[in-house]
Coordinates of C-alpha atoms in Angstrom, one line a residue:
X22 CA 2.4 -56.1 -11.5
X23 CA 1.7 -52.9 -9.6
X24 CA 0.8 -53.4 -6.0
X25 CA -2.6 -51.7 -5.5
X26 CA -1.9 -51.3 -1.8
X27 CA 1.1 -49.0 -2.5
X28 CA 0.3 -45.4 -3.2
X29 CA 2.0 -44.1 -6.4
X30 CA 4.7 -41.6 -5.9
X31 CA 3.7 -38.0 -6.1
X32 CA 5.8 -36.2 -8.8
X33 CA 7.8 -33.3 -7.4
X34 CA 7.6 -30.1 -9.5
X35 CA 11.1 -28.9 -10.5
X36 CA 12.6 -26.4 -8.2
X37 CA 15.7 -24.4 -8.8
X38 CA 17.8 -22.6 -6.2
X39 CA 18.7 -19.0 -7.5
X40 CA 20.3 -15.9 -6.2
X41 CA 19.7 -12.3 -7.3
X42 CA 18.2 -9.0 -6.7
X43 CA 14.5 -8.5 -5.8
X44 CA 12.6 -5.2 -6.1
X45 CA 9.0 -4.5 -5.0
X46 CA 7.6 -1.4 -6.7
X47 CA 4.5 -0.4 -4.7
X48 CA 1.9 2.3 -5.4
X49 CA 1.3 4.0 -2.1
X50 CA -2.3 5.1 -1.3
X51 CA -3.9 3.1 -4.1
X52 CA -6.0 0.9 -1.9
X53 CA -7.6 4.0 -0.2
X54 CA -8.1 5.7 -3.5
X55 CA -9.8 2.7 -5.1
X56 CA -12.1 2.2 -2.0
X57 CA -13.0 5.9 -2.1
X58 CA -13.8 5.6 -5.7
X59 CA -16.0 2.5 -5.1
X60 CA -17.9 4.3 -2.4
X61 CA -18.5 7.4 -4.4
X62 CA -19.5 5.5 -7.6
X63 CA -21.3 2.4 -6.1
X64 CA -24.1 2.5 -8.5
X65 CA -21.8 2.7 -11.5
X66 CA -19.7 -0.1 -10.3
X67 CA -22.7 -2.3 -9.4
X68 CA -24.8 -1.7 -12.6
X69 CA -22.3 -0.7 -15.3
X70 CA -20.9 -3.2 -17.8
X71 CA -17.6 -1.5 -17.5
X72 CA -15.9 -0.5 -14.2
X73 CA -14.9 3.1 -13.6
X74 CA -11.6 4.2 -15.2
X75 CA -9.9 4.3 -11.8
X76 CA -9.6 0.5 -12.1
X77 CA -7.5 0.8 -15.2
X78 CA -5.0 3.4 -13.7
X79 CA -3.1 0.9 -11.5
X80 CA -2.7 -1.4 -14.5
X81 CA -1.4 1.4 -16.6
X82 CA 1.1 2.6 -14.0
X83 CA 2.4 -0.9 -13.2
X84 CA 2.7 -1.8 -16.8
X85 CA 4.7 1.4 -17.4
X86 CA 7.0 0.6 -14.4
X87 CA 7.7 -3.0 -15.4
X88 CA 8.4 -2.0 -19.0
X89 CA 10.9 0.7 -17.7
X90 CA 12.6 -1.8 -15.5
X91 CA 13.1 -4.4 -18.2
X92 CA 15.2 -6.2 -19.5
X93 CA 17.4 -6.1 -16.4
X94 CA 14.5 -6.9 -14.2
X95 CA 11.8 -9.4 -15.2
X96 CA 8.3 -9.6 -13.7
X97 CA 7.9 -12.2 -11.2
X98 CA 4.4 -11.4 -9.9
X99 CA 1.8 -8.7 -9.9
X100 CA 0.5 -8.3 -6.4
X101 CA -2.5 -5.9 -6.4
X102 CA -0.9 -2.4 -6.4
X103 CA 2.6 -3.7 -6.5
X104 CA 5.0 -5.3 -9.0
X105 CA 7.6 -7.9 -7.9
X106 CA 10.5 -8.0 -10.2
X107 CA 13.8 -10.0 -10.0
X108 CA 17.2 -10.0 -11.8
X109 CA 19.8 -12.7 -11.7
X110 CA 23.0 -12.7 -10.0
X111 CA 25.6 -10.5 -11.7
X112 CA 23.1 -8.6 -13.8
X113 CA 22.6 -5.5 -11.6
X114 CA 25.2 -2.7 -11.5
X115 CA 24.9 -1.4 -8.1
X116 CA 26.7 1.8 -9.0
X117 CA 23.9 2.6 -11.5
X118 CA 21.0 1.3 -9.4
X119 CA 20.4 4.7 -7.7
X120 CA 20.2 6.4 -11.0
X121 CA 17.8 3.6 -12.2
X122 CA 15.6 4.2 -9.2
X123 CA 15.3 7.9 -10.0
X124 CA 14.6 7.2 -13.7
X125 CA 11.9 4.6 -12.8
X126 CA 10.3 7.1 -10.4
X127 CA 10.5 9.8 -13.0
X128 CA 8.7 7.5 -15.5
X129 CA 6.0 6.7 -12.8
X130 CA 5.5 10.4 -12.2
X131 CA 5.2 11.1 -15.9
X132 CA 2.5 8.3 -16.4
X133 CA 0.7 9.6 -13.3
X134 CA 0.6 13.1 -14.5
X135 CA -0.7 12.0 -17.9
X136 CA -3.4 9.9 -16.2
X137 CA -4.4 13.1 -14.2
X138 CA -4.6 15.1 -17.4
X139 CA -7.2 12.8 -18.9
X140 CA -9.0 12.2 -15.6
X141 CA -12.6 13.7 -16.0
X142 CA -14.4 13.1 -12.6
X143 CA -13.9 15.9 -10.1
X144 CA -15.6 14.3 -7.1
X145 CA -13.8 14.3 -3.8
X146 CA -12.9 10.6 -4.0
X147 CA -11.5 10.7 -7.6
X148 CA -9.7 14.0 -7.0
X149 CA -7.4 12.1 -4.5
X150 CA -5.7 10.5 -7.7
X151 CA -2.9 13.1 -7.2
X152 CA -2.0 11.6 -3.8
X153 CA -0.7 8.3 -5.4
X154 CA 2.9 7.9 -5.0
X155 CA 5.6 5.1 -5.2
X156 CA 8.0 3.3 -3.1
X157 CA 10.7 0.7 -3.8
X158 CA 11.9 -2.2 -1.6
X159 CA 15.2 -3.6 -2.9
X160 CA 16.8 -6.8 -1.4
X161 CA 19.4 -9.3 -2.6
X162 CA 19.6 -12.9 -1.6
X163 CA 18.8 -16.6 -2.4
X164 CA 15.4 -17.8 -3.3
X165 CA 13.7 -20.9 -4.8
X166 CA 12.0 -20.8 -8.2
X167 CA 9.2 -23.4 -7.9
X168 CA 6.7 -24.5 -10.6
X169 CA 3.2 -24.3 -9.0
X170 CA 0.0 -24.6 -11.1
X171 CA 1.9 -24.1 -14.3
X172 CA 3.7 -21.0 -13.4
X173 CA 6.9 -20.1 -11.6
X174 CA 6.7 -18.8 -8.1
X175 CA 9.5 -17.4 -6.0
X176 CA 9.8 -18.7 -2.4
X177 CA 12.2 -18.5 0.6
X178 CA 13.2 -16.3 3.5
X179 CA 14.6 -13.6 1.2
X180 CA 11.3 -13.2 -0.7
X181 CA 9.4 -13.1 2.6
X182 CA 11.8 -10.5 3.9
X183 CA 11.3 -8.3 1.0
X184 CA 7.6 -8.3 1.3
X185 CA 7.7 -7.8 5.1
X186 CA 9.7 -4.7 4.6
X187 CA 6.8 -3.1 2.7
X188 CA 5.6 -2.1 6.2
X189 CA 8.3 0.1 7.5
X190 CA 9.2 3.4 9.2
X191 CA 11.0 4.9 6.1
X192 CA 8.4 7.6 5.4
X193 CA 8.8 9.1 8.9
X194 CA 12.5 8.8 8.5
X195 CA 13.0 10.8 5.3
X196 CA 9.8 12.7 5.3
X197 CA 8.7 11.6 1.9
X198 CA 5.9 9.3 0.6
X199 CA 8.2 8.4 -2.2
X200 CA 11.4 6.5 -1.3
X201 CA 13.6 3.6 -2.0
X202 CA 14.5 1.3 0.9
X203 CA 17.5 -0.9 0.2
X204 CA 18.6 -3.6 2.6
X205 CA 22.2 -3.7 3.8
X206 CA 22.4 -7.1 2.1
X207 CA 21.7 -5.6 -1.3
X208 CA 24.1 -2.7 -0.6
X209 CA 26.9 -5.0 0.2
X210 CA 26.3 -7.5 -2.6
X211 CA 25.7 -4.9 -5.3
X212 CA 28.2 -2.3 -4.0
X213 CA 25.5 0.4 -4.0
X214 CA 26.8 3.9 -3.1
X215 CA 24.7 5.2 -0.2
X216 CA 25.6 8.8 -0.4
X217 CA 22.4 10.7 0.4
X218 CA 20.8 7.7 2.1
X219 CA 19.7 7.5 5.7
X220 CA 20.8 4.4 7.5
X221 CA 18.3 2.7 9.7
X222 CA 17.2 -0.5 11.3
X223 CA 13.8 -2.2 10.6
X224 CA 12.5 -4.7 13.2
X225 CA 10.8 -7.4 11.1
X226 CA 8.6 -9.9 12.9
X227 CA 10.1 -13.4 13.2
X228 CA 13.2 -12.2 11.3
X229 CA 14.8 -9.8 13.7
X230 CA 16.6 -6.5 13.0
X231 CA 17.4 -5.8 9.4
X232 CA 19.9 -3.0 8.5
X233 CA 18.5 -0.8 5.7
X234 CA 19.3 2.4 3.8
X235 CA 16.5 4.8 2.8
X236 CA 16.5 7.4 0.0
X237 CA 13.8 10.0 -0.6
X238 CA 13.0 10.1 -4.2
X239 CA 11.3 13.4 -5.2

């Protein structure tokens, strides 16, 4: 007979230790663009059944990016104006990663240009659509795949570091809004050739100094 005074054991969701390459593809300037559109078209946003087309642009751009990065990288999470994708250990060719970054950026620019061609509003806020750009954060390390609320979430210091590096000094370093920042850990693990990169060190809160390599993409 079950003892009613003993609390039942709480089932522990399955967790798996994994290792691989993590990439954050982040659309720079989108938060400001969306806020400007919201301020300029407040009546439309409040009263209309459908939101302004601006709200569909980030979905289109991120969908285009995730499709271009597959099948090597799979989508781990969509985070507002960024896509977080991962690839398992041994599946990324570091020698071809730089070419892939350029190809993904070209895909983004093409989708961005096409969006601009069908954009109809010429107000000051909507006209800043052309200012959107893209940055990549690439890291390699261990992480935990944990089932939470019926979906897989990636957790651990490596995941935290990749996200912390989204705030960095790379733009000032290479003079470009579009860039790829690759940690030295990823360079070493994947054997990424760093010709044309600028070596630097990012100071990350609670994680110390992190050696990185930055490449301007345009």
